[in-house]
Tab-separated table of C-alpha atoms and ligand atoms in Angstrom:
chain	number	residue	atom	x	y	z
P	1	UNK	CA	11.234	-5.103	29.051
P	2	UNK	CA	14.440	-3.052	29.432
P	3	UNK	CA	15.704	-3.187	25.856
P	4	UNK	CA	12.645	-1.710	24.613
P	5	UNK	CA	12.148	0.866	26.660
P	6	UNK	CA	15.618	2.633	25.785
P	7	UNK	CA	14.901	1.809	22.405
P	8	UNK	CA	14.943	5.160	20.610
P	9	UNK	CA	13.773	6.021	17.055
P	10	UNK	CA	17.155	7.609	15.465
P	11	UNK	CA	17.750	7.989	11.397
P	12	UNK	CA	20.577	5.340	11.715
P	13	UNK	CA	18.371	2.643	14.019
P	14	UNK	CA	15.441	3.421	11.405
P	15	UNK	CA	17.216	3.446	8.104
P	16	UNK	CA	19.912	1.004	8.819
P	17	UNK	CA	19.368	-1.839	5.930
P	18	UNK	CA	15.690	-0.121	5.443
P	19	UNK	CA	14.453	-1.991	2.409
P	20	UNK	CA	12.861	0.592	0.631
P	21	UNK	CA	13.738	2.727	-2.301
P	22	UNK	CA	12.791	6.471	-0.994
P	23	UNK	CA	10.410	5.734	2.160
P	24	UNK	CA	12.905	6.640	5.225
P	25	UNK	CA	15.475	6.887	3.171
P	26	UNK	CA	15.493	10.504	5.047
P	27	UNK	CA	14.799	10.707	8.521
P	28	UNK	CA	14.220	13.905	10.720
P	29	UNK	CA	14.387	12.245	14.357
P	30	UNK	CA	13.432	14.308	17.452
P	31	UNK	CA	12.947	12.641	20.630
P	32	UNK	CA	10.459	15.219	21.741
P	33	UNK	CA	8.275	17.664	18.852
P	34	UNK	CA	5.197	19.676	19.507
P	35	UNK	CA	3.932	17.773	16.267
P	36	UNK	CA	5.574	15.640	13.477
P	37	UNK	CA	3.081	16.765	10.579
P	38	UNK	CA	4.279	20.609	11.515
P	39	UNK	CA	7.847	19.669	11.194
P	40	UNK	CA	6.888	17.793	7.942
P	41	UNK	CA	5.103	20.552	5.958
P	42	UNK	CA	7.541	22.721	7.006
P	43	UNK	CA	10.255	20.287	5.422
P	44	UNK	CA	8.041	19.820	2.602
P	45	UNK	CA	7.437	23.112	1.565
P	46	UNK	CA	11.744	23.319	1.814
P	47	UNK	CA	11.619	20.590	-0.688
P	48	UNK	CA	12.377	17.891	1.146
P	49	UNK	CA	12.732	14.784	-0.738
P	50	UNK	CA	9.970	12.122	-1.533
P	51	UNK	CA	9.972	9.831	1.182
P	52	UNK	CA	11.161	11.862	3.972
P	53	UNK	CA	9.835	10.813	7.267
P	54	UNK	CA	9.670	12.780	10.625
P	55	UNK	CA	9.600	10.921	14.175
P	56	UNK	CA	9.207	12.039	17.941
P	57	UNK	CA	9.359	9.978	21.192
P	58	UNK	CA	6.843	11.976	22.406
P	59	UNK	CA	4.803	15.241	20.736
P	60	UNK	CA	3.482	17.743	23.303
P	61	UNK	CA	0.822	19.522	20.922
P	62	UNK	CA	0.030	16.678	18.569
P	63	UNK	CA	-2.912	17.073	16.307
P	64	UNK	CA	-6.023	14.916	15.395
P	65	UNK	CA	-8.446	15.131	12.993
P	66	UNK	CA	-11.023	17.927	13.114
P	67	UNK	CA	-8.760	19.946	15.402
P	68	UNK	CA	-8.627	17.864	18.079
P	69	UNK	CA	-5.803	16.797	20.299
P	70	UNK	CA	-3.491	14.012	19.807
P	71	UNK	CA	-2.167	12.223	22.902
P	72	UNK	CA	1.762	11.004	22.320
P	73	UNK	CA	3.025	10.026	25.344
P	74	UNK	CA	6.586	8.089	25.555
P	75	UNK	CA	5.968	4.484	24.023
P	76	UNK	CA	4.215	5.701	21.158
P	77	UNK	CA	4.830	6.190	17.212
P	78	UNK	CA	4.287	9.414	15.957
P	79	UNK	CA	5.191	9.902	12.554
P	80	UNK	CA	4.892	11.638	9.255
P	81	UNK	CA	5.353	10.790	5.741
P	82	UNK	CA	6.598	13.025	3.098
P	83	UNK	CA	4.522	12.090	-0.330
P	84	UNK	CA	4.276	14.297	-3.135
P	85	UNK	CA	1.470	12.095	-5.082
P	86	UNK	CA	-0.406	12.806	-8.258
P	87	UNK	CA	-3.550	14.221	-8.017
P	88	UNK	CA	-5.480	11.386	-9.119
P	89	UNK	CA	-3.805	8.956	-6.673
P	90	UNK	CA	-5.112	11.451	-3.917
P	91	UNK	CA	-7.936	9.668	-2.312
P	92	UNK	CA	-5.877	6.152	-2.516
P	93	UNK	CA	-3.281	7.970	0.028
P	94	UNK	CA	-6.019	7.362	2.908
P	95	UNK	CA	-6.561	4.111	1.866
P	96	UNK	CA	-2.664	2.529	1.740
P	97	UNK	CA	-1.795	4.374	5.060
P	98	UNK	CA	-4.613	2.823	6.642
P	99	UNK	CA	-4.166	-0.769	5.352
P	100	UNK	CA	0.040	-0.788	5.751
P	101	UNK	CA	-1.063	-0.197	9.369
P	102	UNK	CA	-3.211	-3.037	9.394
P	103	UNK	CA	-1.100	-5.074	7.736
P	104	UNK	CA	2.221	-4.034	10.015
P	105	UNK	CA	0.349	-4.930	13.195
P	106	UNK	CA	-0.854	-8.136	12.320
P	107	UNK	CA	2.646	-9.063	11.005
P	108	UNK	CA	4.875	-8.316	14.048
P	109	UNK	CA	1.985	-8.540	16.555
P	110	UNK	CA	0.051	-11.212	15.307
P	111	UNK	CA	-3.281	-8.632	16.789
P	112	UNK	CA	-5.945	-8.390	14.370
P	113	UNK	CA	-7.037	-4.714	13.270
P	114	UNK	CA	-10.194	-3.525	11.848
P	115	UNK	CA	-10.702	-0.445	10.226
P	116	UNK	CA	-13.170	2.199	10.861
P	117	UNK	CA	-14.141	4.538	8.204
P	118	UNK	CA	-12.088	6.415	6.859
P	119	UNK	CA	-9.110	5.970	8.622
P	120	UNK	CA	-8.978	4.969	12.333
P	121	UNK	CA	-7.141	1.569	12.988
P	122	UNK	CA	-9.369	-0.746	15.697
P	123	UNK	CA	-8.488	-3.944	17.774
P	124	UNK	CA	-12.036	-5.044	18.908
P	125	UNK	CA	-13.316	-2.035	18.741
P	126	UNK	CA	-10.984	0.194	20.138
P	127	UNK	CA	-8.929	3.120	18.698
P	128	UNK	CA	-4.698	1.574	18.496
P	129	UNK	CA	-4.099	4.384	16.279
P	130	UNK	CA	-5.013	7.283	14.107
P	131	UNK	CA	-3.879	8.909	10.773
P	132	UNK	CA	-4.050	12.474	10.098
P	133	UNK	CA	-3.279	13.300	6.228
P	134	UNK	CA	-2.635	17.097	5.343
P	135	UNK	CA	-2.089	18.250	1.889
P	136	UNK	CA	-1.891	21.339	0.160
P	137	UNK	CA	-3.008	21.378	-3.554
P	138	UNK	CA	-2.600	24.330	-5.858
P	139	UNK	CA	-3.950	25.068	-9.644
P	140	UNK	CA	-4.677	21.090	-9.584
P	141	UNK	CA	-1.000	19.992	-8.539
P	142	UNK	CA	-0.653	17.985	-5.086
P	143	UNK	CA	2.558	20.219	-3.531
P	144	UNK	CA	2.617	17.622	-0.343
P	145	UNK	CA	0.535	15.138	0.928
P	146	UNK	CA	1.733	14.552	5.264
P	147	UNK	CA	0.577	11.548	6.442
P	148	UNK	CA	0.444	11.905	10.054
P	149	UNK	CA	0.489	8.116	11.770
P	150	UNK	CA	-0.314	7.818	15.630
P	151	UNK	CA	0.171	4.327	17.017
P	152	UNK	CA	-0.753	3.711	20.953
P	153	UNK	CA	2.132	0.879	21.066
P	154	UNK	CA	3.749	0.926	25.071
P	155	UNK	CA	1.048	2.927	26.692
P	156	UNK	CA	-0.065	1.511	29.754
P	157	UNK	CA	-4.223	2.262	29.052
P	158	UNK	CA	-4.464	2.222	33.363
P	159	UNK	CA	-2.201	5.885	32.889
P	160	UNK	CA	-5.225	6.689	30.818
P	161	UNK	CA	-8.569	6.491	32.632
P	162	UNK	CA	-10.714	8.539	30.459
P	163	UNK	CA	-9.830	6.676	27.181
P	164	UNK	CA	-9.968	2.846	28.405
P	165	UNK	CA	-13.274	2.412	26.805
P	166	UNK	CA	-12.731	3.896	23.520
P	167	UNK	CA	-8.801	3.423	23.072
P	168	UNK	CA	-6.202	0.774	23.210
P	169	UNK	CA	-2.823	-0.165	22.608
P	170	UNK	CA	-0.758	-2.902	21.365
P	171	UNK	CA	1.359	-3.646	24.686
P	172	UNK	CA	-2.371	-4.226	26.525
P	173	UNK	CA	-3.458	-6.599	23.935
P	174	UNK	CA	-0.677	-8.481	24.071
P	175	UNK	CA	0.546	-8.091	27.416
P	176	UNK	CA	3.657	-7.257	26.285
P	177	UNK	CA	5.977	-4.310	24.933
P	178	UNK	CA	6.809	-4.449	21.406
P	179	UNK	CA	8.930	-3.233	19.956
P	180	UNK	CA	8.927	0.382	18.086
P	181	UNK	CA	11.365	0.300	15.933
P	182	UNK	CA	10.705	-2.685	14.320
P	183	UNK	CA	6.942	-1.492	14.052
P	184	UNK	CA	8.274	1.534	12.146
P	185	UNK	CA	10.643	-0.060	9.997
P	186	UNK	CA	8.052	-2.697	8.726
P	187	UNK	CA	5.121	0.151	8.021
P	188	UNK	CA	7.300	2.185	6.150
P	189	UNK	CA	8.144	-1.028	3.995
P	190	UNK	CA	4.415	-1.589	3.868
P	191	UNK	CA	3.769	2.269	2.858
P	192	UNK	CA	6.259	1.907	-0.349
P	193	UNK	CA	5.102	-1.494	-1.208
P	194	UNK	CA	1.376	-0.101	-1.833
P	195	UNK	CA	2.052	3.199	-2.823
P	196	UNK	CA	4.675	2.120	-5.565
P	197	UNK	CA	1.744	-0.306	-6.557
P	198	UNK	CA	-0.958	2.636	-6.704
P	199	UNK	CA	-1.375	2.180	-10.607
P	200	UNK	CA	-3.416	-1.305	-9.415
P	201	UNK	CA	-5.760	0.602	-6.802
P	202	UNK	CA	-8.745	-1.509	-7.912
P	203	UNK	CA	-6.614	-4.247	-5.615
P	204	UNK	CA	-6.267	-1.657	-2.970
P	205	UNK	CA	-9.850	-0.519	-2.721
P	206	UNK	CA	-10.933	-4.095	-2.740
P	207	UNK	CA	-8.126	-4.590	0.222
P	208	UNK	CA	-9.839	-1.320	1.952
P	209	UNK	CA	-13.487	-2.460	1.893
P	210	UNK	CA	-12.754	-5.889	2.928
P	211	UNK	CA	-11.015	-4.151	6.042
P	212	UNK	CA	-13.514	-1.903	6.951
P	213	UNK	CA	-15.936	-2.614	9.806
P	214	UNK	CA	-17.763	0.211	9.350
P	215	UNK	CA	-20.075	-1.489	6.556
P	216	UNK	CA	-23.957	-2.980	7.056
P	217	UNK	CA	-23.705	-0.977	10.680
P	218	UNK	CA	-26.229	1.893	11.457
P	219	UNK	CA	-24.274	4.525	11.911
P	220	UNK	CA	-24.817	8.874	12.979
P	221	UNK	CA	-22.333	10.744	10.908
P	222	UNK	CA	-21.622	14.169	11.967
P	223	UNK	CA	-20.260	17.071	9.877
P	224	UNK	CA	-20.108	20.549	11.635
P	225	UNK	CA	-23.843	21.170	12.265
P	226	UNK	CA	-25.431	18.374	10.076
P	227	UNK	CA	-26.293	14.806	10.861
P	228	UNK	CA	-27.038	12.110	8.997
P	229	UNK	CA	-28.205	8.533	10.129
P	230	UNK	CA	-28.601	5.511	8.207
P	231	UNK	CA	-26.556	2.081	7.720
P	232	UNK	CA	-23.703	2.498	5.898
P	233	UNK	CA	-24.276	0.387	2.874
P	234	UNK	CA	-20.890	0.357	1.146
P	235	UNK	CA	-17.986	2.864	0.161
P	236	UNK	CA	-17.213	4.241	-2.989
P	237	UNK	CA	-13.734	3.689	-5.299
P	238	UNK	CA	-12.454	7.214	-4.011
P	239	UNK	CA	-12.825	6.194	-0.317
P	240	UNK	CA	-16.903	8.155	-0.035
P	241	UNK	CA	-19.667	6.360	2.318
P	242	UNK	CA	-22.954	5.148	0.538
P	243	UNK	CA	-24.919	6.258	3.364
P	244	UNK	CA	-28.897	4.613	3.155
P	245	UNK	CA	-31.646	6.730	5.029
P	246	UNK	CA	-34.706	4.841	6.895
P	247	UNK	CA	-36.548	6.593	3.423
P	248	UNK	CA	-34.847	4.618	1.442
P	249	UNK	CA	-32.751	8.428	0.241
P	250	UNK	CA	-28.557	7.594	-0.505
P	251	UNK	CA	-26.071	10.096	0.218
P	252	UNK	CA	-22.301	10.145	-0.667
P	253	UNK	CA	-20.039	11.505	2.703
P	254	UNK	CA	-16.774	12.073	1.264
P	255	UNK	CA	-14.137	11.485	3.972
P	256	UNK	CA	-13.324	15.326	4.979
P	257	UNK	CA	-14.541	16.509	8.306
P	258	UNK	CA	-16.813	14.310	9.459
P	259	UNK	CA	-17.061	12.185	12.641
P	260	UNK	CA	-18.608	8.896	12.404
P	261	UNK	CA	-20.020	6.736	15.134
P	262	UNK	CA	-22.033	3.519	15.312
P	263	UNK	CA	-25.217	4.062	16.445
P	264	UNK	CA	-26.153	0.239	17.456
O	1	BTN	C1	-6.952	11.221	14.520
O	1	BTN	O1	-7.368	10.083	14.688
O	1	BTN	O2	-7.602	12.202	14.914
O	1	BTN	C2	-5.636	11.420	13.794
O	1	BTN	C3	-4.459	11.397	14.726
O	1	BTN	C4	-3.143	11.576	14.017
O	1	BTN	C5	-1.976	11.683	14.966
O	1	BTN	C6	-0.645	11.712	14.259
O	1	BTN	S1	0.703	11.455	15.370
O	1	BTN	C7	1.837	11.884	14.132
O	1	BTN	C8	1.241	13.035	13.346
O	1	BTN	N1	1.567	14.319	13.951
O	1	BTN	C9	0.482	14.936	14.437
O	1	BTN	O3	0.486	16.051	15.017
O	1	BTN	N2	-0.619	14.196	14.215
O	1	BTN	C10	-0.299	12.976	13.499
């Protein structure tokens, strides 16, 4: 669709009647960055304020979890939030991003979206999008808390050989384009709405779990040398896996560095 492919992600096109009280309120728009969550903790440590979003058409060096590499061709989202959150509310952070992404899709796209533990957004099984959340916490104070948000929304997966069996993205579920900006506009209204409600994160865990498809599936989980197998049996109120062994043994995997992938 024409409109949608010149539609570009400026501060006035994103914040123009944004509801929200702080969340892109601010908005640091380039149409091309090596990565948003650089540009972020750079704005963050210049005291940005609360709220403050970065966006790029396209990032030529943008980052995954465990070091990896983040593909962001034109026709994605990549963005990053500005939080500075209490300590406590911490391991919550990976929990809201990745249910206001759930919840945005199936509101404008009407796609259901899974989620695999701890953070990776799925539509039948496939990657749509991945969140990358970088904080810096000194003497027991959060200074920032990036969350880095990846959505595959206009990619055209035939450009993309290698990751048609593991990746997706909205346009070839739906056979459509969608459009970006009103993607963006409604997850940052989803952000606010469940961070501003973080006191209640009983609700949001509960909202987490019931997401996650990760649980009663046997599943390898990788963390630099070690591996651990065993079904993962449920997930902790601070976002850990409950992790049973064939001997019956339970570990806790807290969500740091660790790949996960289902092993049947
Ligand atoms: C992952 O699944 O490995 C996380 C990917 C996170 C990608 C996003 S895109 C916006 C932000 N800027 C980055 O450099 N990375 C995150």
């Amino acid at each position: 669709m024409q409109g949608l492919m010149k539609e570009r992600l400026t501060q006035t096109a994103i914040s123009r009647n944004l509801p929200t009280k702080f969340i892109g309120k601010k908005v640091i728009y380039h149409p091309v960055l090596p990565s948003t969550n650089e540009l972020a903790k750079q704005s963050a440590r210049s005291g940005a304020p609360e709220g403050t979003i970065v966006v790029a058409d396209q990032q030529t060096a943008g980052r995954g979890r465990l070091k990896r590499l983040w593909l962001s061709p034109p026709g994605s989202i990549a963005l990053s939030i500005i939080l500075y959150p209490d300590l406590a509310h911490l391991p919550y952070i990976i929990m809201l991003s990745s249910l206001a992404v759930v919840y945005t899709i199936e509101q404008i796209t009407g796609l259901k979206a899974q989620i695999k533990w701890p953070n990776d957004i799925l539509i039948d099984g496939k990657k749509v999008c991945g969140i990358l959340i970088e904080t810096d916490v000194q003497r027991n104070k959060v200074k920032y808390a990036i969350v880095g948000i990846g959505i595959n929304v206009n990619i055209r997966m035939a450009d993309f050989p290698d990751l048609g069996k593991i990746a997706t993205s909205l346009s070839h579920e739906l056979g459509h384009e969608v459009s970006r900006l009103q993607l963006l506009r409604r997850l940052l209204v989803e952000m606010e709405r469940l961070y501003l409600n973080l006191p209640a994160k009983e609700n949001l865990y509960r909202e987490w779990q019931e997401r996650l498809t990760t649980l009663g599936k046997k599943v390898v989980v990788t963390s630099g040398d070690t591996r651990y197998e065993g079904i993962a049996e449920s997930v902790t109120a601070v976002g850990s896996l409950l992790l049973r062994g064939s001997d019956g043994s339970l570990k806790e995997i807290t969500a740091g560095d660790v790949t996960l992938r289902t092993s049947s």
